Coordinates of C-alpha atoms in Angstrom, one line a residue:
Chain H
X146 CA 11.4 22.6 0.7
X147 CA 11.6 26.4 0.3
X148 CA 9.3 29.0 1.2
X149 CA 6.2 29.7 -0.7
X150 CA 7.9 33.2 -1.4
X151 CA 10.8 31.8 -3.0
X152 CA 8.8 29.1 -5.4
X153 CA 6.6 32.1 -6.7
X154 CA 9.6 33.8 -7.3
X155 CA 11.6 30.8 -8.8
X156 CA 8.2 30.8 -11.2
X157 CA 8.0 33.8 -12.6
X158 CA 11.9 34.1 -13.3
X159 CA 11.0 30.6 -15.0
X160 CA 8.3 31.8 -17.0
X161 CA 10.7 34.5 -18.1
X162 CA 13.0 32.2 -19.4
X163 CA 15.2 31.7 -16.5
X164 CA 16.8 28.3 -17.1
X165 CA 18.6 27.9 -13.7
X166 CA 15.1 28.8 -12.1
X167 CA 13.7 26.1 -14.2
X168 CA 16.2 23.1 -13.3
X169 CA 15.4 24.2 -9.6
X170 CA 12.3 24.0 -9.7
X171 CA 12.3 20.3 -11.1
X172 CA 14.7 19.2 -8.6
X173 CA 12.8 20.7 -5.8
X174 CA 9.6 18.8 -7.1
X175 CA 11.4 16.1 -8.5
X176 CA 10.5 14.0 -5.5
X177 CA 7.1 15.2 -4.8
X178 CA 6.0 14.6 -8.0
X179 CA 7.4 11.1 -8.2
X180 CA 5.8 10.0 -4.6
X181 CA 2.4 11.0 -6.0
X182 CA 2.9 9.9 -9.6
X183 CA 3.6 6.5 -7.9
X184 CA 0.7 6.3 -6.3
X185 CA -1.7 6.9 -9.1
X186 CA 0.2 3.7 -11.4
X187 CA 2.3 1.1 -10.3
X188 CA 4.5 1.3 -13.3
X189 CA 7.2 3.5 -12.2
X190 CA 8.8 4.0 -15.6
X191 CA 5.3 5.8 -16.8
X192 CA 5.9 7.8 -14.4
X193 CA 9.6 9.2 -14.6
X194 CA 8.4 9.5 -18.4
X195 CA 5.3 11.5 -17.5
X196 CA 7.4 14.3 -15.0
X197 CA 9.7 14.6 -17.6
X198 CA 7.0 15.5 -20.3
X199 CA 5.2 17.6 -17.7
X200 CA 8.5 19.8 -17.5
X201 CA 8.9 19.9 -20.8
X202 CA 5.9 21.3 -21.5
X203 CA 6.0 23.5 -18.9
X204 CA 9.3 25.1 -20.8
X205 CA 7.3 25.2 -24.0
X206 CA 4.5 26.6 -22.9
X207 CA 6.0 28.9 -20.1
X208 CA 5.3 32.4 -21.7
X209 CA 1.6 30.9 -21.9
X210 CA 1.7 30.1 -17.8
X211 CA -0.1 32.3 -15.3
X212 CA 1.5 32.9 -12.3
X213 CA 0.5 30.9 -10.0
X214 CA 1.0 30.9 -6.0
X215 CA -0.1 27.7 -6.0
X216 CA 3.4 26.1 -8.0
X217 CA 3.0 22.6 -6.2
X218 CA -0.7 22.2 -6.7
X219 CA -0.4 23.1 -10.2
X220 CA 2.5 20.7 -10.8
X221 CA 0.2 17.7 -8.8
X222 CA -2.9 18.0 -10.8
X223 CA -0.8 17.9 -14.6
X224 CA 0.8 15.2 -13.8
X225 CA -1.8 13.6 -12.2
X226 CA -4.2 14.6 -15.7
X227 CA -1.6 13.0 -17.5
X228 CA -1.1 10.1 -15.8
X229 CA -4.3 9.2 -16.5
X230 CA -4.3 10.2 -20.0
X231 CA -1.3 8.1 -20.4
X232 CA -2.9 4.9 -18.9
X233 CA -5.9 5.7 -20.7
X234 CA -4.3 5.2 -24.4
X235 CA -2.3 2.1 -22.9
X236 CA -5.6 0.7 -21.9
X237 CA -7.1 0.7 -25.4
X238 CA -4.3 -1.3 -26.8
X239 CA -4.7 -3.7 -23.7
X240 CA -8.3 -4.4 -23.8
X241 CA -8.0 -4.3 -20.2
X242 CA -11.3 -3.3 -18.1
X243 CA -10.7 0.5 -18.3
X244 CA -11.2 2.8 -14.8
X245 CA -14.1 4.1 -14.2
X246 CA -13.6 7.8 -15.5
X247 CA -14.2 9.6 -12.4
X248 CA -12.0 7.4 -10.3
X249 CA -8.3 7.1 -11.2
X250 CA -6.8 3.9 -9.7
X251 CA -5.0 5.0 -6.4
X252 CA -2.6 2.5 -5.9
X253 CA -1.0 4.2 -2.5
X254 CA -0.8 1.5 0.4
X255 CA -0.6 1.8 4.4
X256 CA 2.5 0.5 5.7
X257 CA 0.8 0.1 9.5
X258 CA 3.1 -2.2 10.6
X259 CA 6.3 -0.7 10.4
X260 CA 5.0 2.8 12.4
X261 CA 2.4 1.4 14.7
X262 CA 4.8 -1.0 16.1
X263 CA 6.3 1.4 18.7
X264 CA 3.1 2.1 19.9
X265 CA 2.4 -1.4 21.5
X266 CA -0.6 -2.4 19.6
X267 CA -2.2 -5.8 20.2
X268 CA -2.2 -8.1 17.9
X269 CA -6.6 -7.8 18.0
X270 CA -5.9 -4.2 17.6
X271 CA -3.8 -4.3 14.4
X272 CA -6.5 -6.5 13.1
X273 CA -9.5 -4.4 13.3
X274 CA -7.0 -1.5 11.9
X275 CA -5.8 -3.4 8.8
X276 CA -9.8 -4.0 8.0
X277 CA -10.7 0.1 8.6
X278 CA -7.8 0.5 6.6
X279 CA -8.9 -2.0 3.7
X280 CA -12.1 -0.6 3.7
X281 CA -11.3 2.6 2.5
X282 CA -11.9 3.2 -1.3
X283 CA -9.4 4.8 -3.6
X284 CA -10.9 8.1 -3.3
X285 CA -10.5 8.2 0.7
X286 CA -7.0 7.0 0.5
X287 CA -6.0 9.8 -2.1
X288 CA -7.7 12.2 -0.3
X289 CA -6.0 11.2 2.7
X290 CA -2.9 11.3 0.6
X291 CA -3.1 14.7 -0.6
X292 CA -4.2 16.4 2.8
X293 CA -1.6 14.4 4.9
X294 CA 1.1 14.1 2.8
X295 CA 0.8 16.8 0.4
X296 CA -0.8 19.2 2.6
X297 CA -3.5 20.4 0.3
X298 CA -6.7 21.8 1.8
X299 CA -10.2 20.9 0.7
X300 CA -10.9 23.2 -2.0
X301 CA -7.3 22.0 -3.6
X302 CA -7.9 18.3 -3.3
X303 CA -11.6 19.0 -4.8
X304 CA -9.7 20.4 -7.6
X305 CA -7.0 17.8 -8.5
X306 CA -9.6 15.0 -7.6
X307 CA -12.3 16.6 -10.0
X308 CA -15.1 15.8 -7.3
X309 CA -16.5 18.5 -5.2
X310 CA -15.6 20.0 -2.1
X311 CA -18.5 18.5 -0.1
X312 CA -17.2 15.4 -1.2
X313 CA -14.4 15.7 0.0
X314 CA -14.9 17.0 3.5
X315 CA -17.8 14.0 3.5
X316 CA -15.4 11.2 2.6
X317 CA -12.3 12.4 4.7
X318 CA -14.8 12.7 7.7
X319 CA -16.2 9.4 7.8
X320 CA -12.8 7.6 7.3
X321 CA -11.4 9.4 9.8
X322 CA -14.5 8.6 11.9
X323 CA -14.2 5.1 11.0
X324 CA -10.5 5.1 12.2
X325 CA -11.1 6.0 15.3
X326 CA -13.5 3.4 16.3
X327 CA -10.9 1.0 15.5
X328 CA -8.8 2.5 18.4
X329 CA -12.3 2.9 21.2
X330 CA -13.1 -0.5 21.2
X331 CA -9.7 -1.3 22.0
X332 CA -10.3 -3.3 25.0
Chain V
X150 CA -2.0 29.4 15.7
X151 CA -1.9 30.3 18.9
X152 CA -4.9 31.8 19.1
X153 CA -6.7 28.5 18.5
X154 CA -8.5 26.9 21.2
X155 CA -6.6 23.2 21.2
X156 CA -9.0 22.2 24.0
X157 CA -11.9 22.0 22.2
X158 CA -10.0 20.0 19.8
X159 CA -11.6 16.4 18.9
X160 CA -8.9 13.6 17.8
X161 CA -9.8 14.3 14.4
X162 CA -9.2 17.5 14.7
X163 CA -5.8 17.1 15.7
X164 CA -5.2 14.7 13.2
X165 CA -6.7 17.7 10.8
X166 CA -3.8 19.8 11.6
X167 CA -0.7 20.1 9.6
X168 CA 1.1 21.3 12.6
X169 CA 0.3 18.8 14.8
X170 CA 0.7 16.2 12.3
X171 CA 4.4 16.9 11.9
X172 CA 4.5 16.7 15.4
X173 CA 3.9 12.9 15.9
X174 CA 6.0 12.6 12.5
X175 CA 9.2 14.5 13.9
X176 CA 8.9 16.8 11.2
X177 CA 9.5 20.2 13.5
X178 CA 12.6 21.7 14.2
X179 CA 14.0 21.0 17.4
X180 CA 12.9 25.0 18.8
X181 CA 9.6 23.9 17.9
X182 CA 7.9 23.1 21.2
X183 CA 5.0 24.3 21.2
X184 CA 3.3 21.0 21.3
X185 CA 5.2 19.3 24.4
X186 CA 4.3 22.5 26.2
X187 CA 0.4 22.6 25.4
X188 CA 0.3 19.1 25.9
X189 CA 1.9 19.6 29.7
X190 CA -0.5 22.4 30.0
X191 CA -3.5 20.8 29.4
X192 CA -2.9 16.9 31.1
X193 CA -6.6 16.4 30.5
X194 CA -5.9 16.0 26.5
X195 CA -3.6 13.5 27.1
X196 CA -6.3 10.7 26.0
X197 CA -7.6 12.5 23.0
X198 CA -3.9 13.3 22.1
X199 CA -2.3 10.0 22.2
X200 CA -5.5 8.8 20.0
X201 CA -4.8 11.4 17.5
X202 CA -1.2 10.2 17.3
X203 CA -2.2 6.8 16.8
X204 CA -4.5 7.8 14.2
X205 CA -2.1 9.4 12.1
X206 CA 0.5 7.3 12.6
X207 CA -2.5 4.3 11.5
X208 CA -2.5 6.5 8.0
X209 CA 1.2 6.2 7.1
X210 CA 1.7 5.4 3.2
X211 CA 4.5 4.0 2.0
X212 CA 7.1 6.1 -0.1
X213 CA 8.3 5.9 -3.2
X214 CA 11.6 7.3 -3.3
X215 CA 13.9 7.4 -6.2
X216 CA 17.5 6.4 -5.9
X217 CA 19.6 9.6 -5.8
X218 CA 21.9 8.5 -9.3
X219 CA 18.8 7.7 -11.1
X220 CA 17.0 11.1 -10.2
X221 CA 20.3 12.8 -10.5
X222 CA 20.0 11.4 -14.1
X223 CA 16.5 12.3 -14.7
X224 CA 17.1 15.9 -13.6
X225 CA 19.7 15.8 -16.3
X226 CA 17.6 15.1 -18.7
X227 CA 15.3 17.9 -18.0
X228 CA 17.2 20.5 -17.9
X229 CA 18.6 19.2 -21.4
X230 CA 15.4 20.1 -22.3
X231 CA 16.3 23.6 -22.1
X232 CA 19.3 23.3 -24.3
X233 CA 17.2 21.6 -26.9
X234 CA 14.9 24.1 -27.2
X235 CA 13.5 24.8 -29.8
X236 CA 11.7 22.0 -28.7
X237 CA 12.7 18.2 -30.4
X238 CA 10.6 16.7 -28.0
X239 CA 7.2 15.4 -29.1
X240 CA 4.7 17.9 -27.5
X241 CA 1.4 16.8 -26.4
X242 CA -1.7 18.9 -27.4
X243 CA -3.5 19.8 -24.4
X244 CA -6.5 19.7 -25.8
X245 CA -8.3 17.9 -29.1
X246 CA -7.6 14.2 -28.4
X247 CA -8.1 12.9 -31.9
X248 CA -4.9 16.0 -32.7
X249 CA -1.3 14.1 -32.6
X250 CA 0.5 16.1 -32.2
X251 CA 3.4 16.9 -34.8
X252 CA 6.1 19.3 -32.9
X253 CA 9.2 20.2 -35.2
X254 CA 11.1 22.9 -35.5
X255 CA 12.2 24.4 -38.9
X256 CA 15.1 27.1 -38.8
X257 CA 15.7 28.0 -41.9
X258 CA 16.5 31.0 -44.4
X259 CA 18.0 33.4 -41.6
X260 CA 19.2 35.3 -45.1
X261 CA 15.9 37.7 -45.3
X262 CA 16.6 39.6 -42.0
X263 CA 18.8 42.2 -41.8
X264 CA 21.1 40.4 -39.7
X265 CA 25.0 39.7 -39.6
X266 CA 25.9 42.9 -41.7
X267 CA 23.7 42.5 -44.3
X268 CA 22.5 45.7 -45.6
X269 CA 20.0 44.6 -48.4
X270 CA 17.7 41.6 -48.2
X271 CA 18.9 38.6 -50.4
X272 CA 15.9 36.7 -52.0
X273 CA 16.2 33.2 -50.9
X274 CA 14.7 29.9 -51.0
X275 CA 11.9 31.0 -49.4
X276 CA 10.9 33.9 -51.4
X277 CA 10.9 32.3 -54.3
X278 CA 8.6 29.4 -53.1
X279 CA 6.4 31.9 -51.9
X280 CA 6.1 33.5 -54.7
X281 CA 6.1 30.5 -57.0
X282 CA 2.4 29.7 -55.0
X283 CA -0.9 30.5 -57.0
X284 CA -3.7 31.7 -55.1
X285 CA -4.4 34.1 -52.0
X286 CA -1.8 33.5 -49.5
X287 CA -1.3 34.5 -46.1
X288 CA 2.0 35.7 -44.7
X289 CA 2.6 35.8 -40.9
X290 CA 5.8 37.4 -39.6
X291 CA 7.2 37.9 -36.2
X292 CA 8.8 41.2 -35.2
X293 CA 8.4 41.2 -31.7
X294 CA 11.0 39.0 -29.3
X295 CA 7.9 37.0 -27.8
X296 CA 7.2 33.6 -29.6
X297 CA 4.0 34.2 -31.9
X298 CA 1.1 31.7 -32.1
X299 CA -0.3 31.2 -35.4
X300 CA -3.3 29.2 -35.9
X301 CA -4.3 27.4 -39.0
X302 CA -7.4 26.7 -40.5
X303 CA -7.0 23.0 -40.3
X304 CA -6.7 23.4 -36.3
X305 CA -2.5 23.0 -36.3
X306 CA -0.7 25.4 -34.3
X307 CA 2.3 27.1 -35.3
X308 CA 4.5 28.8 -32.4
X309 CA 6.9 31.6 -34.7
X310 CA 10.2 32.1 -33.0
X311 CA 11.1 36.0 -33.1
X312 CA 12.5 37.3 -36.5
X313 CA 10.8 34.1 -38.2
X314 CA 8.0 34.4 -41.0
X315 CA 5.6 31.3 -42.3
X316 CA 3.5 31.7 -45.9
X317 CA 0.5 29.2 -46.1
X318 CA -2.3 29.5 -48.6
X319 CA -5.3 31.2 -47.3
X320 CA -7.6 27.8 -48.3
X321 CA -5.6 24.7 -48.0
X322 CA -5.6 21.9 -51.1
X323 CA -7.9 19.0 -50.7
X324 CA -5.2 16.8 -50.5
X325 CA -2.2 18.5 -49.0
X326 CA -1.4 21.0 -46.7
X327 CA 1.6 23.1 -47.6
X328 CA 3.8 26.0 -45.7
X329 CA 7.0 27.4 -46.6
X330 CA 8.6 28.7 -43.1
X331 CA 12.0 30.8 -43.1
X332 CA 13.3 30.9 -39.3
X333 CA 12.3 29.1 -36.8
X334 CA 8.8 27.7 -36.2
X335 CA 7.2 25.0 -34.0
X336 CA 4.5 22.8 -35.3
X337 CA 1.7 21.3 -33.8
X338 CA 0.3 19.7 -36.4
X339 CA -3.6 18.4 -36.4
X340 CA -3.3 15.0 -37.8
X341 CA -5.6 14.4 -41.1
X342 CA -5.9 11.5 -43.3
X343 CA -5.1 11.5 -46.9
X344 CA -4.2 15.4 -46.5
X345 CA -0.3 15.3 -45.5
X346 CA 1.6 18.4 -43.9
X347 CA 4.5 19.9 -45.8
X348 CA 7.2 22.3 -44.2
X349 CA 9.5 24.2 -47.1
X350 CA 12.5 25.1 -45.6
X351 CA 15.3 25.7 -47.5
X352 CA 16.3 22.9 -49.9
X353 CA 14.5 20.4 -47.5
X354 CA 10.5 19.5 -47.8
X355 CA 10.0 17.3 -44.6
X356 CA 6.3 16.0 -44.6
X357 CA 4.9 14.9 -41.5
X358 CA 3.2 11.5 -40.9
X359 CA 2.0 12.2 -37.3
X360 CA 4.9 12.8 -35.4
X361 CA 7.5 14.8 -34.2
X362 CA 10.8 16.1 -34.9
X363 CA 13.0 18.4 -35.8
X364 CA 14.8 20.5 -38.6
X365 CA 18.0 22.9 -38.4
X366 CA 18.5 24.4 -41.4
X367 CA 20.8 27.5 -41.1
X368 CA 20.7 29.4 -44.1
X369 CA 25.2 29.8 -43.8
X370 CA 25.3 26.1 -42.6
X371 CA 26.5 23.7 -44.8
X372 CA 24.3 21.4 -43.3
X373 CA 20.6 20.5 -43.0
X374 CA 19.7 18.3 -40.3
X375 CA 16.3 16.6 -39.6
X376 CA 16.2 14.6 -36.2
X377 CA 13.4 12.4 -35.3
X378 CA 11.5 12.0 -32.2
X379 CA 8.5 9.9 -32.6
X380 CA 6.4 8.8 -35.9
X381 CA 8.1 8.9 -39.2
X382 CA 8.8 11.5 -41.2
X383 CA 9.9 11.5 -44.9
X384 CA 12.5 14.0 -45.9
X385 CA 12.7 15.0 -49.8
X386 CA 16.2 16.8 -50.4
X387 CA 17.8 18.6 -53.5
X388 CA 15.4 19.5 -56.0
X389 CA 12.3 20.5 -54.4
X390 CA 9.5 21.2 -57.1
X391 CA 6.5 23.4 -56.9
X392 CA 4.4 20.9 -58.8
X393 CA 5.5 17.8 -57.4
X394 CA 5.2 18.6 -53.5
X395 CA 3.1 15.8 -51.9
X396 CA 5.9 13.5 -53.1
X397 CA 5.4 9.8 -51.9
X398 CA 6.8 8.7 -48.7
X399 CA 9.2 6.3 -50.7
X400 CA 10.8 8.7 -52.7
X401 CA 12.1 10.3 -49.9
X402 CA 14.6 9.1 -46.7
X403 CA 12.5 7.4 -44.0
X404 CA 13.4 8.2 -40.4
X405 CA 12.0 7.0 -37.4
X406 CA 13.1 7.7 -33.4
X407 CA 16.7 8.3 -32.9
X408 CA 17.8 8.1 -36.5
X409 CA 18.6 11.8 -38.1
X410 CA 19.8 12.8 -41.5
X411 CA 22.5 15.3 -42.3
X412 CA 22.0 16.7 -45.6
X413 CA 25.8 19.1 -46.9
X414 CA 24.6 21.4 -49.6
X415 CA 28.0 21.4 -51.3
X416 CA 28.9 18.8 -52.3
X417 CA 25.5 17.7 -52.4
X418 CA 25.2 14.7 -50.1
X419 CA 22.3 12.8 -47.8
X420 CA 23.6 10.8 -44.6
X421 CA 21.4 9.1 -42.3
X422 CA 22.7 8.0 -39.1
X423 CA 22.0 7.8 -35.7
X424 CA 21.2 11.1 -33.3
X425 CA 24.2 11.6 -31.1
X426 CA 22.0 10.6 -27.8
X427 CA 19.6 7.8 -28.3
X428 CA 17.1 7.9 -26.1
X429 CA 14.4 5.1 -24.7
X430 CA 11.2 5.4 -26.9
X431 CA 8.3 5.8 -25.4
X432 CA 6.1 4.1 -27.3
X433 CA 8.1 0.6 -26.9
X434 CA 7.3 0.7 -23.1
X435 CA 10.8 -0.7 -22.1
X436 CA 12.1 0.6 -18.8
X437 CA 15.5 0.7 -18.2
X438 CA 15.5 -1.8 -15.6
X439 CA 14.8 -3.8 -18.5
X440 CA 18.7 -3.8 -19.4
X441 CA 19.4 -5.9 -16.3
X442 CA 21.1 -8.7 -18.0
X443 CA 21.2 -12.2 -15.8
X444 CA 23.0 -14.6 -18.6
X445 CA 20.8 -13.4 -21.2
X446 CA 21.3 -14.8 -24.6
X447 CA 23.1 -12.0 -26.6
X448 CA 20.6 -12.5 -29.5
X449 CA 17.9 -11.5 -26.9
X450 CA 20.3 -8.8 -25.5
X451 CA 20.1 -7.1 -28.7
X452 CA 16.6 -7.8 -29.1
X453 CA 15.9 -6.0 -26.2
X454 CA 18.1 -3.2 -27.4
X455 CA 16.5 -2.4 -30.7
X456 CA 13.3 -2.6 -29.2
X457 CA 14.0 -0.2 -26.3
X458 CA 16.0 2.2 -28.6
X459 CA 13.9 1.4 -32.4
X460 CA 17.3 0.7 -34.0
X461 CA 18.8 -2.0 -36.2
X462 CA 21.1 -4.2 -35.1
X463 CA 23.3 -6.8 -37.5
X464 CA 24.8 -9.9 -36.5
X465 CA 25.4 -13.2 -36.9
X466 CA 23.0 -15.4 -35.2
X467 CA 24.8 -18.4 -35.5
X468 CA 28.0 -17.0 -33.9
X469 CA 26.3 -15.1 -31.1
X470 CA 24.0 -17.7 -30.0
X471 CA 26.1 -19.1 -27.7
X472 CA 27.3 -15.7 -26.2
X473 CA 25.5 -14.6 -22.7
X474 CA 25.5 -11.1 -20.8
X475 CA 25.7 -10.9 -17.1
X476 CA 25.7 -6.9 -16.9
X477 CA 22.9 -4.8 -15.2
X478 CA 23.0 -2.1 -18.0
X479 CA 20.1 0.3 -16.6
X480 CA 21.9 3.8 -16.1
X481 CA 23.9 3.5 -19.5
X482 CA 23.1 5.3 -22.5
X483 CA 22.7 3.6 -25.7
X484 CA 26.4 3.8 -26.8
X485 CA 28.1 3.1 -23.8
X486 CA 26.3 -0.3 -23.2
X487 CA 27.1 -1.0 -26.9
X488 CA 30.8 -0.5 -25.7
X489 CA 30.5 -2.8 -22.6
X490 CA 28.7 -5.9 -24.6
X491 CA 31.3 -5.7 -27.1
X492 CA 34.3 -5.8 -24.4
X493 CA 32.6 -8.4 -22.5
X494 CA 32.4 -10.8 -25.4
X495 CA 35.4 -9.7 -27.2
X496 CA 33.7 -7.7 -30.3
X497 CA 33.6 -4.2 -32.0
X498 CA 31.1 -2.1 -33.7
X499 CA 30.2 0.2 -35.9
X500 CA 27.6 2.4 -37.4
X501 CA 26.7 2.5 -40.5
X502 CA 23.6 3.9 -42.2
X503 CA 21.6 4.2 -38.8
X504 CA 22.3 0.8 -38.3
X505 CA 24.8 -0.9 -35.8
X506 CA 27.3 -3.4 -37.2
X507 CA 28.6 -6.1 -35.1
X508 CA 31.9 -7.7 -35.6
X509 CA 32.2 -10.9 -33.0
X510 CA 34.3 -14.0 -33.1
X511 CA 32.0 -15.4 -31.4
X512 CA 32.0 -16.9 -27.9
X513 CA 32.8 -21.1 -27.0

C-alpha cells in the first residue's frame, strides 16, 4: 500500500478529474474494500456490485468530494452504508427477519485453527478459545476487524460503526479481556 | 515509538499496537528489528509477550481474496466508468429514500454555442420549444467549465455539463413535468406518481418511468441514441408536439436494460437493438458464477441468460431440449458466450430487434 502522502495526493488529482489517479485508486482499494465488503454479507456478488457503484459515484460526484486525509476510511464506511442499504431493499422483497438497524450482520469468522497450530495448543486449550471466540457478538468481531485488520483507531471505528467511542473502547476491552483468560487458565 | 515505555506494557497492550501486531504477523520488513531486540533486552516480558502473540494470532479472520482475472476484470469495468461519462450508470441518490433515482444524460442541440466556426447562433430545436411554452419559465445556463447543479422544485436534480442550458417552467403541470435541455445534462430525477418527467432534446422526447439511462443526441450527428440502464423508458421520436407531450408509454419504443435505440434523422428511421456491452442487471440478482454450466439443459441455459442479461431469446424448444452445456461461462461477456453455445452445439445467431435469434439443428 502507498504512503498516506501519496493517496491524498492520488485524491485530489482525482477529484480534479484525473482519470489515471482514479483507476489507481480503485485498484489500490480494490482489495480492501472487497475483504470488508465480504465481511458485512455473505453474497459476494452484492458486493463486487456495491464497490463498483461506490466508484462510480465517487467519479460523479468527485467535484462535490472534500479532501479528505482519511481516503481509506472514507472508502470503508460508503461501502459499508451501502451494503446495508442494499441488503436492506432485498430484505423487504424477502420477508426475511430484517437486522436490527443499529447492528449490521458481521459475517467475518476466526480461522483459529490454521494460525494457532504452530503454537502447540492443547486440544482443552483450543476449546475454551473456540467458546471466547463464539461468544463475541457481531459488534466485537467488527470492531476487532477494523482495528486489527484495517488499522482504524477508536474514534474511526465509532464512526463507520455509528455507535460511540466509549462503546467502542468498552467492547474491544472486554473481549480482549475475555481472550486472555482463555490462555491463564491454560493448565 | 521509541519513546514508549514497552515495559509497562500489558498483553493487551501489545496486542493494541499496530506495530507489534505486524510483528507476530511477519508483516515488517526484514531491517525491521526493533522487536527481536526489545524483546532480548527486556527477558522479563517474555511471558506477557508470547501471550500477546497468542492473542493476536487467536483473532485471525479469514480473507476473502478475489482471484486476480476476476478483479483484473472488475477494475476494467471501473475505469470504463470514466469513459462513459457522462454517466449511463444508474446513480443512487444519497439521500431521500422514497427518490429513485432517474440518471440520464441528454446532449443535445450543440448548434446555440458559438462553437466550431459558427459566427451567429442558429435557432434550433430547442429554441423553438422554449419558446413554444406558455407561462413563466426559467432558463438556467452554464458558462463556467465546472458542472452546475440545478435543483428543481419537485426535488430532482439536474447536474448541467459546461456550455449546456435547461428551460423548465417556473410551476410544474399537475400532471407532467416537462424540460427542454440543449447540451448535456444529468438527471436525477425525484420519482412521482401520475406526474411523468419529460426531457426535450432535439427531435427525441424520452420520458422517464423511474430509471436510468442515457441520451446522445449531437446536434451534427445523424444519429440519436437512447441507451438504457435500469427501469424503462419510453422514447417518442419524429414529430414531437407541444400539445401532445405526456404521450402514452405505448405510443412510443419501450426499452428496458441493455436494449438501445438508434434513431437517423435522414432518412428518418427508429432501430432498436441491443447496447454493444450487455451487462449483468442488477436487479435480477444473477452472479456470474451462475453461468457455470454442468450438462444444463440448453432451454435452461438460455433461461438463465435472459434472466441475467433482461434479453429475449428465440428458439425452438422442441429442438433444443435435448441439447446440454458443459461450459463454465463466468468471465465471458454476453456475446462471447452466445458464440461458445452456438459452436458447442453446432448453431448460429443473430440479432434482430433487441432480440437474439437462434438457428440450431438441433442436437441427438
Amino acid at each position: 500500500m502507498s504512503t498516506t502522502t501519496e493517496v491524498t495526493e492520488l485524491w485530489l488529482a482525482f477529484k480534479k478529474g484525473d482519470k489515471e489517479a482514479f483507476n489507481r485508486l480503485a485498484s489500490l482499494f480494490y482489495q480492501t474494500l472487497y475483504s470488508y465488503g465480504t465481511k458485512l454479507t455473505p453474497d459476494r456478488g452484492l458486493v463486487e456490485d456495491c464497490i463498483q457503484d461506490l466508484f462510480f459515484e465517487l467519479w460523479q460526484r468527485r467535484t462535490f468530494l472534500g479532501a479528505t486525509e482519511h481516503v481509506k476510511f472514507y472508502l470503508l464506511k460508503a461501502l459499508r452504508r451501502k451494503i446495508y442499504h442494499e441488503k436492506k431493499t432485498q430484505d423487504k422483497w424477502n420477508a426475511q427477519a430484517v437486522e436490527a438497524q443499529d447492528e449490521q450482520a458481521f459475517v467475518g469468522e476466526f480461522s483459529v485453527e490454521k494460525n494457532i497450530i504452530d503454537l502447540e495448543t492443547s486440544e482443552l486449550h483450543l476449546k475454551k478459545l473456540h467458546h471466547v471466540l463464539a461468544k463475541l457478538s457481531k459488534r466485537q468481531r467488527e470492531i476487532i476487524y477494523l482495528k486489527f485488520y484495517q488499522e482504524m483507531d477508536y474514534e474511526q471505528i465509532a464512526n463507520v460503526m455509528s455507535i460511540n467511542y466509549q462503546s467502542v473502547r468498552n467492547l474491544l476491552h472486554t473481549a480482549l479481556r475475555e481472550l486472555k483468560e482463555a490462555w491463564v487458565q491454560e493448565p | 515509538m521509541d519513546n514508549t515505555d514497552f515495559s509497562a506494557y500489558s498483553a493487551e497492550d501489545f496486542v493494541l499496537d499496530d506495530h507489534f501486531r505486524r510483528w507476530v504477523n511477519g508483516q515488517l520488513p526484514p531491517e525491521d528489528t526493533f522487536w527481536d531486540t526489545w524483546l532480548r533486552q527486556h527477558p522479563q516480558k517474555a511471558e506477557t509477550i508470547r501471550q500477546a502473540t497468542w492473542m493476536v494470532k487467536a483473532l485471525a479472520m479469514e480473507e476473502a481474496t478475489l482471484d486476480q482475472p476476476r478483479m483484473a476484470e472488475n477494475l476494467h469495468r471501473i475505469a470504463q466508468l470514466t469513459e462513459r461519462e457522462p454517466g449511463t450508470w444508474y446513480l443512487f441518490s444519497p439521500s431521500g429514500w422514497y427518490r429513485v433515482a432517474a440518471a440520464l444524460v441528454v446532449l443535445a442541440g450543440l448548434g446555440w454555442y458559438l462553437g466550431r466556426g459558427l459566427k451567429t447562433v442558429v435557432p434550433t430545436k430547442y429554441q423553438e420549444m422554449v419558446l413554444a411554452q406558455t407561462g413563466p419559465t426559467i432558463e438556467k445556463s452554464n458558462t463556467s467549465t465546472q458542472p452546475l447543479k440545478v435543483a428543481l422544485s419537485d426535488g430532482s436534480v439536474i447536474t448541467l455539463q459546461p456550455h449546456s442550458k435547461i428551460s423548465y417552467p417556473e410551476v410544474f403541470a399537475p400532471d407532467k413535468r416537462e424540460v427542454y435541455l440543449s447540451g448535456e445534462g444529468f438527471f436525477d430525477i425525484a420519482k412521482k406518481a401520475n406526474s411523468p418527467f419529460l426531457v426535450y432534446a432535439n427531435e427525441i422526447v424520452t420520458k422517464v418511468l423511474g430509471t436510468s439511462f442515457s441520451v446522445k443526441a449531437y446536434e451534427h450527428d445523424n444519429t440519436v441514441v437512447v441507451k438504457v440502464v435500469t427501469g424503462r423508458v419510453s422514447v417518442l421520436s419524429g414529430k414531437v408536439k407541444n400539445d401532445n407531450p405526456a404521450f402514452s408509454e405505448a405510443e412510443g419504443v419501450i426499452l428496458t436494460p441493455n436494449q438501445m435505440v438508434v434513431y437517423a434523422r435522414t432518412p428518418e428511421k427508429l432501430t432498436k437493438t441491443l447496447v454493444e456491452h450487455p451487462v449483468l442487471i442488477k436487479s435480477s440478482h444473477t452472479k456470474p458464477s451462475d453461468f457455470n454450466f454442468m450438462n444444463t439443459p440448453l432451454p435452461l441455459v438460455f433461461k438463465k441468460l435472459e434472466a441475467g442479461y433482461g434479453v429475449t431469446i428465440v428458439y425452438d424448444h422442441d429442438v433444443l431440449q435435448n441439447c446440454t452445456l458443459m461450459a463454465p461461462l463466468e468471465n465471458e461477456t454476453l456475446y462471447e458466450k452466445l458464440d461458445l453455445i452456438c459452436k458447442v452445439i453446432g448453431a448460429s445467431y443473430e440479432v434482430v430487434d433487441a432480440q437474439i435469434i437462434i438457428s440450431s439443428q438441433g442436437c441427438d
